[in-house]
XYZ file of N, CA and C in Angstrom:
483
model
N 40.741 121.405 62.744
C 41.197 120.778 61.536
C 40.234 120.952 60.372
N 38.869 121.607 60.774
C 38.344 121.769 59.382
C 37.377 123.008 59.643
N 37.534 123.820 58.412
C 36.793 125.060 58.613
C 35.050 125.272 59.163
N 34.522 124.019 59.616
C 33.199 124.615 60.004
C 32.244 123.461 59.545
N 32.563 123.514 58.276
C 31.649 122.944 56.802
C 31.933 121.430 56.872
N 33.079 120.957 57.727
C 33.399 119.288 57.722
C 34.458 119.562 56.717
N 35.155 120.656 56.324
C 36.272 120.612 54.898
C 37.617 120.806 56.075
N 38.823 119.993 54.870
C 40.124 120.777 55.891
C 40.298 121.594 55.589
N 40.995 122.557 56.566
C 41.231 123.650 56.469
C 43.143 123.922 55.261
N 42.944 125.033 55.042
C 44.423 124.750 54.209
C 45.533 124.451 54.113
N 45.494 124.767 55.549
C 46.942 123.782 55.894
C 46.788 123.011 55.852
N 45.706 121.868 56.418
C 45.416 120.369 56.571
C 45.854 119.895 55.163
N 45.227 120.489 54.262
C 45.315 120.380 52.782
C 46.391 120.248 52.188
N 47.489 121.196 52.692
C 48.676 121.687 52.289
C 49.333 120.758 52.943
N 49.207 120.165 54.062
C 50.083 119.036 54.676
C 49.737 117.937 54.019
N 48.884 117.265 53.742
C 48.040 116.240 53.092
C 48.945 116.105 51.717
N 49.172 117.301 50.579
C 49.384 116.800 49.377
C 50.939 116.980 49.702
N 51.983 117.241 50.978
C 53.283 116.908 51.167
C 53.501 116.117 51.414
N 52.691 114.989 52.451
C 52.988 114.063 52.895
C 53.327 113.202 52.275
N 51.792 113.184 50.804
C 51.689 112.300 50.106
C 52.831 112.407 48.884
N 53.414 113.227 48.563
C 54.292 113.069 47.729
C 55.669 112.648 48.368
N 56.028 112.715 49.370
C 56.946 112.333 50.409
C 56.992 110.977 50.802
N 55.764 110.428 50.997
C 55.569 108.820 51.039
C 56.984 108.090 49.973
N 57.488 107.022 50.364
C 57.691 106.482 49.570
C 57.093 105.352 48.986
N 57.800 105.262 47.492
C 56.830 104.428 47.005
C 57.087 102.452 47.609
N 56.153 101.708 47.665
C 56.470 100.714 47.572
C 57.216 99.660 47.002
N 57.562 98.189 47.085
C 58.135 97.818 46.379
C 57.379 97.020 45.686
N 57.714 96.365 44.741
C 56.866 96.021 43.659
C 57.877 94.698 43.152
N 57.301 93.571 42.942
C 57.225 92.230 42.599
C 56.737 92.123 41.523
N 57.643 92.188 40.089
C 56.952 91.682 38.419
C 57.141 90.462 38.292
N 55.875 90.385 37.675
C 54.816 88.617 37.544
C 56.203 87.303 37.349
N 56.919 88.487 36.425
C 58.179 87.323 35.449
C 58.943 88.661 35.496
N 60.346 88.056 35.827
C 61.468 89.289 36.195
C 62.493 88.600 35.483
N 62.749 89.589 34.136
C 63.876 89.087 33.258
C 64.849 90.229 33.474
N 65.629 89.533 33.549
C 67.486 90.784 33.825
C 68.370 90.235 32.989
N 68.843 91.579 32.628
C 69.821 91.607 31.843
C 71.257 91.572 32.661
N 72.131 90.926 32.476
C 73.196 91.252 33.155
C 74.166 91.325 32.056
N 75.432 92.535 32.032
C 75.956 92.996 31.268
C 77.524 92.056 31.768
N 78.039 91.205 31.399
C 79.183 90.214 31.519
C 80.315 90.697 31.175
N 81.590 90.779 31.822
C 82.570 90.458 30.991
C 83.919 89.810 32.038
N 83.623 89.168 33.076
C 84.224 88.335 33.718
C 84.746 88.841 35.113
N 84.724 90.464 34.807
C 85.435 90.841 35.763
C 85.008 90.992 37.355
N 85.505 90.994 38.429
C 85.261 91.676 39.381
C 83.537 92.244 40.097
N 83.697 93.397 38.971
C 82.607 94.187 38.877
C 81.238 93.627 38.296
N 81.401 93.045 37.747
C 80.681 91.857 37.156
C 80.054 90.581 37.804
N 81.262 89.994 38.375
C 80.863 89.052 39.344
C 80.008 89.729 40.429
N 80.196 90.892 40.470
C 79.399 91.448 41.723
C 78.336 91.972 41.318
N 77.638 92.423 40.239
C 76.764 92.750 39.788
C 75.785 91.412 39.623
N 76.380 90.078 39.551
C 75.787 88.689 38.797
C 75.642 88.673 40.300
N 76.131 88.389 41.410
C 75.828 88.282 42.736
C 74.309 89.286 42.800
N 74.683 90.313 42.971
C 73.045 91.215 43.096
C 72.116 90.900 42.351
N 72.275 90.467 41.086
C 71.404 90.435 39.784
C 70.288 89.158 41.035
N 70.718 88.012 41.338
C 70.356 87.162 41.661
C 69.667 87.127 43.193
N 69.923 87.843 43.864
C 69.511 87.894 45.886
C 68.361 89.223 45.332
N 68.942 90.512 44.542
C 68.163 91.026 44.697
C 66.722 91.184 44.220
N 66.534 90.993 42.927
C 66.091 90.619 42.373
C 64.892 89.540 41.648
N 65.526 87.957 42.377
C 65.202 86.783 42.389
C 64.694 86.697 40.908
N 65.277 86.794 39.901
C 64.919 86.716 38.612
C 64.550 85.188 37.897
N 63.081 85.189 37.297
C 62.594 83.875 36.423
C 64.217 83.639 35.066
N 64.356 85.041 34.929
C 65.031 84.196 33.947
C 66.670 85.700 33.858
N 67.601 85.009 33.438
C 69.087 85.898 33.295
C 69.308 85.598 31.968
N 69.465 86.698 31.211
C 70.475 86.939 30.336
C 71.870 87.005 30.434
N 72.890 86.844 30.418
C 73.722 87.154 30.230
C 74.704 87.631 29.182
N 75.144 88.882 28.587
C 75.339 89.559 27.478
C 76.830 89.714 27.684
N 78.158 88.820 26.840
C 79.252 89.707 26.919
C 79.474 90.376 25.417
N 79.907 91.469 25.505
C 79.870 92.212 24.205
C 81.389 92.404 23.941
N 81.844 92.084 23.015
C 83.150 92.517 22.310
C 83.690 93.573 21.904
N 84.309 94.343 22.376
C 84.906 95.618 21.792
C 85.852 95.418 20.492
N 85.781 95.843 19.191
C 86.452 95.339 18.507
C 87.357 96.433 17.949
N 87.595 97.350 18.780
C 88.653 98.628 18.296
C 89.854 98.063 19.198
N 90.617 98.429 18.194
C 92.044 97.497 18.796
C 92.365 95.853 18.669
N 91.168 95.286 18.008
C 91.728 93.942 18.066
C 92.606 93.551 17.231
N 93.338 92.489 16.928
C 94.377 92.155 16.006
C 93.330 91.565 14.713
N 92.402 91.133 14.911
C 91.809 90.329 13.886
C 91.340 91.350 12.723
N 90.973 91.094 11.697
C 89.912 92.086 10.665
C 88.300 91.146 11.088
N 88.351 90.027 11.585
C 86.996 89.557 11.829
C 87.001 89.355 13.356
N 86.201 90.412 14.270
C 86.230 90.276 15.119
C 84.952 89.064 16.233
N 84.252 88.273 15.239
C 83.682 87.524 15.729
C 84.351 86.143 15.832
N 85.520 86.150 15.597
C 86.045 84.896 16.143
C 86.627 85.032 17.749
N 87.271 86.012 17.853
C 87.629 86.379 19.554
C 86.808 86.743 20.239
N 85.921 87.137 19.757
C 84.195 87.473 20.784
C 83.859 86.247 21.248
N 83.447 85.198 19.839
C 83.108 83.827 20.637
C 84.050 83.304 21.458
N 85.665 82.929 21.254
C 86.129 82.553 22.085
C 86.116 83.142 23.683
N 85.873 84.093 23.394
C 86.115 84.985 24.536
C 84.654 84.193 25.720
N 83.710 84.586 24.802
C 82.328 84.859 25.634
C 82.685 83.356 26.082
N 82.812 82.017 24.880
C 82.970 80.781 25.238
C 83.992 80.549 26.961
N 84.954 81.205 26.761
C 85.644 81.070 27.918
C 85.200 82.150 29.543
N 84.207 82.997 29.110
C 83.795 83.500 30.512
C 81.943 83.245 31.030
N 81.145 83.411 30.324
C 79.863 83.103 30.149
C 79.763 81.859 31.093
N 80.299 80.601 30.578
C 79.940 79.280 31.461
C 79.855 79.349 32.733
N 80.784 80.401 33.412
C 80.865 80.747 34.679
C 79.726 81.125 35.573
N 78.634 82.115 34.342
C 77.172 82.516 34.757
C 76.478 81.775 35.388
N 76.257 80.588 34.536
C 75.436 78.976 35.033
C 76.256 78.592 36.209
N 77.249 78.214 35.888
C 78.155 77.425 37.197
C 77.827 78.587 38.870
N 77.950 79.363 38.576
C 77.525 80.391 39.806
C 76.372 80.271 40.275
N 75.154 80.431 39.424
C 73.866 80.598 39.273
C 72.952 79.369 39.841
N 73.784 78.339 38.766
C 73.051 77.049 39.105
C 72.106 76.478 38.966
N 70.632 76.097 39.237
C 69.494 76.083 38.703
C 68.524 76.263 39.448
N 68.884 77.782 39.915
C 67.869 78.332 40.728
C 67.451 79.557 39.801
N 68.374 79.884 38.342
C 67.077 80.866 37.570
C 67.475 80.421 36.297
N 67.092 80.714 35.216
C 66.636 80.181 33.940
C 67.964 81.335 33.002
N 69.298 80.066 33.076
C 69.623 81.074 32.169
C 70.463 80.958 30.981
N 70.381 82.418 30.453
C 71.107 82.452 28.358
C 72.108 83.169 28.478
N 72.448 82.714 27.804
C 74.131 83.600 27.644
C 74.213 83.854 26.242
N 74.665 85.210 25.826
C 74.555 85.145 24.307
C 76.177 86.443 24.304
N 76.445 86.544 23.168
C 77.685 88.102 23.120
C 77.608 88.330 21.786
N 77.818 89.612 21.930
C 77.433 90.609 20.628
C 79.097 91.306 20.054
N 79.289 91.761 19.582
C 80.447 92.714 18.715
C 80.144 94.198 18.723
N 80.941 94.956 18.905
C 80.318 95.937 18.760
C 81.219 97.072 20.275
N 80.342 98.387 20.438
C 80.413 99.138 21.394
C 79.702 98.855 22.345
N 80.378 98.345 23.609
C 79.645 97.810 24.398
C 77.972 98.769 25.018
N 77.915 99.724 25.048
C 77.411 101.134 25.281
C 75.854 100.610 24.743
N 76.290 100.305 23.198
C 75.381 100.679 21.813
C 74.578 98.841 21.848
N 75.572 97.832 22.369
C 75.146 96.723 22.531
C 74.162 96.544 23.628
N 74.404 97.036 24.775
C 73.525 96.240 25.644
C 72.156 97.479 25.701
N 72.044 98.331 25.387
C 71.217 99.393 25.390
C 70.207 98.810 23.758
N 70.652 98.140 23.075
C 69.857 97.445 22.336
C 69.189 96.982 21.972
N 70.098 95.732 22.855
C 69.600 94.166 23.603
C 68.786 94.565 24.292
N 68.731 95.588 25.020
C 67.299 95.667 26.160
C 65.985 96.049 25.203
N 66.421 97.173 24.353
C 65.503 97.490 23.494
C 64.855 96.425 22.922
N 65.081 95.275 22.367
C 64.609 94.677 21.745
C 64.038 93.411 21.912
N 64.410 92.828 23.037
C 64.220 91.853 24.063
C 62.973 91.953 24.960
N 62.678 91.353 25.417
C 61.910 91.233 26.842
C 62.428 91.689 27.724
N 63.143 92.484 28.425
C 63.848 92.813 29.727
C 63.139 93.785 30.507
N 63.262 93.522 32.040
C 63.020 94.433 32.905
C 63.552 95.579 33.360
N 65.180 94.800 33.410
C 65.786 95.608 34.489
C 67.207 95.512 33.785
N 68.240 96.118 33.636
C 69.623 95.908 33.459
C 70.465 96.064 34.247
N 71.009 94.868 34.728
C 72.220 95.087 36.019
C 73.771 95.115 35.410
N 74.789 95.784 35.497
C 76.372 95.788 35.524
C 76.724 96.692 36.105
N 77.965 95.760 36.315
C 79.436 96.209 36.897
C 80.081 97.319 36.374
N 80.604 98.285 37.665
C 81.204 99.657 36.902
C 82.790 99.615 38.181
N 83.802 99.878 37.011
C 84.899 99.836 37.576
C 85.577 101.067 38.495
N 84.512 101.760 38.506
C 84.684 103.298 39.307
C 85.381 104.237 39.288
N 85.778 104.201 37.832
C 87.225 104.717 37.216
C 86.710 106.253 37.735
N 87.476 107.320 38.622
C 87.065 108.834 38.607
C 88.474 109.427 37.835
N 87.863 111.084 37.616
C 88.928 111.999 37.146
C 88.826 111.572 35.606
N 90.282 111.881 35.295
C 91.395 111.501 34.039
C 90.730 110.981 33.338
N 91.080 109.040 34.046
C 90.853 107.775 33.740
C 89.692 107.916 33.355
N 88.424 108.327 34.127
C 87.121 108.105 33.424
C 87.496 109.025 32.405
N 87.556 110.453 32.145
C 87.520 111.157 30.744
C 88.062 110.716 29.859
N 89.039 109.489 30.000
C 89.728 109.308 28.510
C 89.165 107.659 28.364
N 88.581 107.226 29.039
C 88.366 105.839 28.718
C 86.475 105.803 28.604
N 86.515 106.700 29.608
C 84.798 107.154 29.151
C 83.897 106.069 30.513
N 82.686 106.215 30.822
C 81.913 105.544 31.545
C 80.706 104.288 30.692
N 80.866 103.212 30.639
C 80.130 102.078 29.905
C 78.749 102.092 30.589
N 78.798 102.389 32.012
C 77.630 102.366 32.966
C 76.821 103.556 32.906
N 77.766 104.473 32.925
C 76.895 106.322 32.805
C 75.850 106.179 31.406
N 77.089 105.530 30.532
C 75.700 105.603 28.925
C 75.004 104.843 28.967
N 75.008 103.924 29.721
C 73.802 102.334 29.367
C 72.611 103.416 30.313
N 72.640 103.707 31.272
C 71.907 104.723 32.283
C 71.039 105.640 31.655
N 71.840 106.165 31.101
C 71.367 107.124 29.727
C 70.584 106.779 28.987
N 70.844 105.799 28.508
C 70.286 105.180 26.966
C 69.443 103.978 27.528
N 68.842 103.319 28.463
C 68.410 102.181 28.836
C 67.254 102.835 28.360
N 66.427 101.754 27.852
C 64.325 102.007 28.114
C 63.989 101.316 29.229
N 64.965 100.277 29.891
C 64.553 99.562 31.296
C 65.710 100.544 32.316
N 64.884 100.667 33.827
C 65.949 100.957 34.842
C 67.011 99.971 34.824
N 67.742 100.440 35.501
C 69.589 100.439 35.260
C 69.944 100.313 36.665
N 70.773 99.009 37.095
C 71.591 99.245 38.385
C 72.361 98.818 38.243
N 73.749 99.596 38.530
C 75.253 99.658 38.490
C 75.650 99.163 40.083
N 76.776 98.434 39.694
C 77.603 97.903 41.017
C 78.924 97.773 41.124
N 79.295 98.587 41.862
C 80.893 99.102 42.045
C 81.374 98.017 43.453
């Protein structure tokens, strides 16, 4: 295992810097773990707010529902945002309970351009949502909300189908 001199020899060497990049990495516990969770009542959502919470164990939740306002009937789309968020958000806490510290806030806007923002500008660690798993067609004409937040996050990103 070593040429003579007490050195490894090159393979030893050559196995040594594979191994080590092969290792995986550990897991890692931040001091204060703020998550973003991306809301909008559904399904996918609820199941993402489920993970956000076991996996995680987060000091504190955001909760973000964002309003799409193409297509709405209103010209002011911050009156159906609040109602909206007012009628799904409460659900966050009621689930949650007071085992993590949490805000609920909702924005207007492209949901995409909103929560990729909000992370920017916030304290956040991590961003968790729900993806409806639309393949084919359906995704090309309605587009992926999860693929761009992925894209565009400055914090890692976990999606839950």
């Amino acid at each position: 295992l070593d040429d003579g001199r007490n050195r490894p020899t090159a393979a030893l060497t050559a196995w040594m810097r594979l191994h080590s990049l092969i290792e995986r990495p550990r897991p890692r516990r931040f001091d204060s773990v703020n998550i973003l969770l991306a809301y909008d009542g559904s399904d996918p959502a609820e199941a993402a707010l489920d993970l956000a919470v076991a996996q995680f164990d987060p000091d504190h939740l955001t909760a973000l529902y964002v309003f799409d306002p193409d297509g709405a009937a209103s010209d002011d789309p911050e009156e159906p945002a609040r109602e909206r968020a007012d009628e799904i958000l409460p659900a966050v806490r009621e689930r949650v309970g007071d085992r993590v510290e949490v805000e609920t806030v909702h924005a207007v806007g492209d949901p995409t351009d909103e929560v990729v923002a909000y992370a920017e500008t916030n304290d956040i660690d991590h961003v968790v949502l729900g993806s409806h798993g639309r393949r084919g067609m359906s995704r090309l004409l309605v587009g992926s909300v999860a693929e761009a937040v992925v894209r565009g996050s400055p914090v890692p990103v976990t999606v839950v189908r």
